[in-house]
Coordinates of N, CA and C in Angstrom, one line a residue:
X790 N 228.0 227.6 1.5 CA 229.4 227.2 1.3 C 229.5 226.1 0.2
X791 N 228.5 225.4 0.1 CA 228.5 223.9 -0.7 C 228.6 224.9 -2.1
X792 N 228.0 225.6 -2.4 CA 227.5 226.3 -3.7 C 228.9 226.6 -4.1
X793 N 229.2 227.3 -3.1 CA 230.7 227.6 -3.2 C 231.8 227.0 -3.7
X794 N 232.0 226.0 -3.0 CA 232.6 225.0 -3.5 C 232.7 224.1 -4.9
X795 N 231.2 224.7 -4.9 CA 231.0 223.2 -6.3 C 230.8 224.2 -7.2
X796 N 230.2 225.4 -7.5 CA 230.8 226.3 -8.3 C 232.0 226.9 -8.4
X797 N 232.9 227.7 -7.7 CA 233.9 228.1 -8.1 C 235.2 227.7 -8.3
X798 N 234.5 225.6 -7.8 CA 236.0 225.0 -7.8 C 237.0 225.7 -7.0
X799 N 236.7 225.7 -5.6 CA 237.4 226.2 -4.5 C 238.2 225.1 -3.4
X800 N 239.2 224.2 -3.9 CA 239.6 223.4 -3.3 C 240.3 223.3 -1.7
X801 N 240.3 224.7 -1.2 CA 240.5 225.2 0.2 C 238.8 224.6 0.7
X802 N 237.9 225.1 0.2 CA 236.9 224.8 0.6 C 236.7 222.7 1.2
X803 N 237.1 222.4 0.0 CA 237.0 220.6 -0.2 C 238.0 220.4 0.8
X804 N 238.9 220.8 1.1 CA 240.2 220.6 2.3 C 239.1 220.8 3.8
X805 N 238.4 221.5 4.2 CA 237.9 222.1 5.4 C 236.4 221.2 5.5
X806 N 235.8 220.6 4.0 CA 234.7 219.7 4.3 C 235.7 218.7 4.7
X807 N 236.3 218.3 4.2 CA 237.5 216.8 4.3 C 238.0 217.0 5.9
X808 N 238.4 218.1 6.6 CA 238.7 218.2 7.7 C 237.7 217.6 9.1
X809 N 236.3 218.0 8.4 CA 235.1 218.3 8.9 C 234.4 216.7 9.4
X810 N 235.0 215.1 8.8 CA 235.0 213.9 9.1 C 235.9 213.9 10.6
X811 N 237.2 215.0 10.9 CA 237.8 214.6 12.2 C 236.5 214.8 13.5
X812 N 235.9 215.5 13.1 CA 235.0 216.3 13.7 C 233.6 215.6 14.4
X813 N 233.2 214.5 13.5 CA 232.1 213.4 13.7 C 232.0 212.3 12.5
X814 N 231.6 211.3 13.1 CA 231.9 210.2 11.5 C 230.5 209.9 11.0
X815 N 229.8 211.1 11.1 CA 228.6 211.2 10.5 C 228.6 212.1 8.9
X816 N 229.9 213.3 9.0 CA 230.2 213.6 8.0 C 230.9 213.4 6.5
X817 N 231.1 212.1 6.9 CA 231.6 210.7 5.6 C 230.8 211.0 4.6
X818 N 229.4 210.5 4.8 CA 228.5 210.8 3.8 C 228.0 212.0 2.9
X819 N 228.0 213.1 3.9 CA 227.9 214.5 3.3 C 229.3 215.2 3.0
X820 N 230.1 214.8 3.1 CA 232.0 215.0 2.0 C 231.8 213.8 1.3
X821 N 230.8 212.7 1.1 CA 231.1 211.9 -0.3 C 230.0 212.3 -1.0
X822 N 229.0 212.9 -0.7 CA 228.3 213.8 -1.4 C 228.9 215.0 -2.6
X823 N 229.3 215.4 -1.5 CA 230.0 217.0 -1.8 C 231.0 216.6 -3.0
X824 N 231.7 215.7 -2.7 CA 232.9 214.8 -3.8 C 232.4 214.9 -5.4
X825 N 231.6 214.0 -5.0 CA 230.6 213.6 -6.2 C 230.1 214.7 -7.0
X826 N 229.3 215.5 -6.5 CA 229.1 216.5 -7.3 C 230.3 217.7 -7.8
X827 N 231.1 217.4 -6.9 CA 232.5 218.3 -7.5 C 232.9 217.7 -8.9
X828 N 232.9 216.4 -9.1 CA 233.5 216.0 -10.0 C 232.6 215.9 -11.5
X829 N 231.3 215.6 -11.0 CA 230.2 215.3 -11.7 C 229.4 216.0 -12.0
X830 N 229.2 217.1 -13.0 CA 228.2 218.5 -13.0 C 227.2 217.7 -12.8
X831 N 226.0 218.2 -12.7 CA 224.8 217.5 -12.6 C 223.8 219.6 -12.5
X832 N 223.3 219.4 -13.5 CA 222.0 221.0 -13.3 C 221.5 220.8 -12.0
X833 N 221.5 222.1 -11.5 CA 221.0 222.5 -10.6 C 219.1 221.9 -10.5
X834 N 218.8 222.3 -11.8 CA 217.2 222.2 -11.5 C 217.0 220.9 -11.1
X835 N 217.5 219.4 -11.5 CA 217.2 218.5 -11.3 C 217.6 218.0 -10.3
X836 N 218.8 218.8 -9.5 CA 219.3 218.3 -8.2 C 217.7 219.6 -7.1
X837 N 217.4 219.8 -7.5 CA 216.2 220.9 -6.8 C 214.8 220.1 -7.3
X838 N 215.1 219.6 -8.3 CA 213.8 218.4 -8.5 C 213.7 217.4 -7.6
X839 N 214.8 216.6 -7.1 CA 215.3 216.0 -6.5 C 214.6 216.0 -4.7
X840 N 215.4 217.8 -4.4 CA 215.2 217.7 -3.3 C 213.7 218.2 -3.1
X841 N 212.8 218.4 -3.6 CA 211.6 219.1 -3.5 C 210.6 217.5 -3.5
X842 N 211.1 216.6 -4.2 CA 210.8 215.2 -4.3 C 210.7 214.6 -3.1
X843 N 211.8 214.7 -2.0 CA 212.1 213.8 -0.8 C 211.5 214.3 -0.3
X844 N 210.4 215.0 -0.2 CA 209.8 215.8 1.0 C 208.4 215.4 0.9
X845 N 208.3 214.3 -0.4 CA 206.8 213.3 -0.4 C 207.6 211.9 0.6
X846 N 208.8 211.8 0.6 CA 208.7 210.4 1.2 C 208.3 210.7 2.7
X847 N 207.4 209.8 2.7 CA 206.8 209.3 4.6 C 206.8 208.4 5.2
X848 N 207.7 207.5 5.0 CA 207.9 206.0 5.8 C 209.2 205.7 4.7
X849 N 210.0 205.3 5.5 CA 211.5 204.3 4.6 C 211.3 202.7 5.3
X850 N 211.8 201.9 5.0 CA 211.9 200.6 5.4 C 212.9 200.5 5.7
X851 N 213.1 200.9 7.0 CA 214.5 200.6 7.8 C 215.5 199.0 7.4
X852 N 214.7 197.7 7.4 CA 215.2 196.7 7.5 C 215.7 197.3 6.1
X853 N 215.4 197.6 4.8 CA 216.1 197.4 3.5 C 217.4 198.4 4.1
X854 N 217.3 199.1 4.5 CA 218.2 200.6 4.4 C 219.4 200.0 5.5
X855 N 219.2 199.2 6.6 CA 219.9 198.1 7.4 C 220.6 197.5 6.7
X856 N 220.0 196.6 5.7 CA 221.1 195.9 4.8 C 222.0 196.2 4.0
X857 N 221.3 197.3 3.5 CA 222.3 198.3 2.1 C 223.3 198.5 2.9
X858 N 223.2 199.4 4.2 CA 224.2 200.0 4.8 C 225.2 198.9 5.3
X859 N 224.9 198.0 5.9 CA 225.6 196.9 6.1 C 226.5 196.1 5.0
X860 N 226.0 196.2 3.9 CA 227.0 195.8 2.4 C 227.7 196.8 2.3
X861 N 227.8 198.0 2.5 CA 228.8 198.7 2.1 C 229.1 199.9 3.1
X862 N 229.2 199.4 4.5 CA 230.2 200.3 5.2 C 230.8 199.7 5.9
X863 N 232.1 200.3 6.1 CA 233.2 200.2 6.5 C 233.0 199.6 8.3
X864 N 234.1 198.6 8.3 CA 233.9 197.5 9.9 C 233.5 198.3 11.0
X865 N 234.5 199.7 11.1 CA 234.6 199.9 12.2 C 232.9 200.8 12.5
X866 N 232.0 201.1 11.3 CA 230.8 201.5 11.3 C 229.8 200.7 11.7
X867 N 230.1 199.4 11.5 CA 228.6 198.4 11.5 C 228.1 198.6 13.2
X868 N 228.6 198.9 14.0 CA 228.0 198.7 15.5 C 227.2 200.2 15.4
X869 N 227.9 201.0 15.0 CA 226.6 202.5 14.5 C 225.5 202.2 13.9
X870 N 225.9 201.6 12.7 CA 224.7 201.3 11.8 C 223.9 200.2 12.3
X871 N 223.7 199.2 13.1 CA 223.3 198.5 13.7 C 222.3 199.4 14.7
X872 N 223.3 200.0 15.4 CA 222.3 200.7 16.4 C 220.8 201.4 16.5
X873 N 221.7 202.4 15.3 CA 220.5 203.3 14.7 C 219.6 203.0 13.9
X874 N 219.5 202.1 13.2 CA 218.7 201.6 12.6 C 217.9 200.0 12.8
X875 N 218.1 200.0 14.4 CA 217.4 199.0 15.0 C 216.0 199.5 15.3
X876 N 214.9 198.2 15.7 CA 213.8 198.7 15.6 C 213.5 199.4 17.1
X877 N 214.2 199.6 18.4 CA 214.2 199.9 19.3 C 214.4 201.6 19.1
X878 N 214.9 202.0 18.3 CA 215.7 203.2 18.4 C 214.7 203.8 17.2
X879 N 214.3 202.9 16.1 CA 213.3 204.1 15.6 C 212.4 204.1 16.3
X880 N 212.0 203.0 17.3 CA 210.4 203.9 18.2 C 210.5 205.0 19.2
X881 N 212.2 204.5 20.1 CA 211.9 205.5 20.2 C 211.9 207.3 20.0
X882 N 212.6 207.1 18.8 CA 213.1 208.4 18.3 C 211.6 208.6 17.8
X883 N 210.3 207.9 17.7 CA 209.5 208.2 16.9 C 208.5 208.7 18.1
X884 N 208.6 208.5 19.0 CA 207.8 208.5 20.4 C 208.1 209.9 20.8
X885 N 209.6 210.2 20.6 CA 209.9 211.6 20.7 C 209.9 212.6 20.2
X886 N 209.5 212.3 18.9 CA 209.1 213.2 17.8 C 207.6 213.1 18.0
X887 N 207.0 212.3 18.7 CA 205.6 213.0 18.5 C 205.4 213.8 19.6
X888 N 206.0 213.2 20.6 CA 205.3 213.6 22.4 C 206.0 215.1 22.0
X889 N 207.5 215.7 21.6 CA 207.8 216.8 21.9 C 207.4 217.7 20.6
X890 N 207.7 219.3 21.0 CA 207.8 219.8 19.8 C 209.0 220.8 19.3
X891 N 209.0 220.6 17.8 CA 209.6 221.1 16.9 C 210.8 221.8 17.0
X892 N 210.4 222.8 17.8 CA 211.2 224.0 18.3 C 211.5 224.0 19.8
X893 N 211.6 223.1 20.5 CA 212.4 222.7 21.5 C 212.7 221.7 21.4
X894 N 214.6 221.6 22.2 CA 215.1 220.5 22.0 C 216.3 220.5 23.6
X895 N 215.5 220.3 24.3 CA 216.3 219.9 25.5 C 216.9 218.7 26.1

């Protein structure tokens, strides 16, 4: 659908991502994604350079990624962003990601 969108200049489409924030407020980011490239061609190959790239990263530094997020999101976010990105919650999301697997998710 994104292809969709951002190629055919299908603005019904951008209405239904835009709907798609009533839905969870995790979708902010991925409609200010979608935005951006609507407005901003950017070639395909280097957005596929891109993502073929992020699949070397293997450790982020939560505390940096804590603060960025905290300079620039909005009040009623910071108790989210707080949360998830405390060091309680990456162990144990990290604990869970080892003990279970992949293809079950109960």
């Amino acid at each position: 659908m994104v292809l969709f969108i951002i190629g055919k200049g299908n603005r019904k489409g951008l209405v239904i991502a835009a709907l798609s924030i009533l839905v969870h407020f995790s979708f902010v980011m991925p409609f200010a994604v979608l935005l951006f490239f609507y407005f901003v061609k950017i070639p395909w190959r280097i957005l596929y350079f891109f993502f073929i790239a992020s699949f070397s990263i293997s450790t982020l530094n939560v505390d940096s990624i804590r603060s960025r997020l905290e300079s620039i999101a909005p009040d009623f976010l910071l108790p989210r962003v707080k949360s998830y990105t405390s060091e309680e919650y990456v162990e144990v999301i990290s604990d869970l990601n080892a003990s279970g697997n992949w293809y079950i998710s109960y």
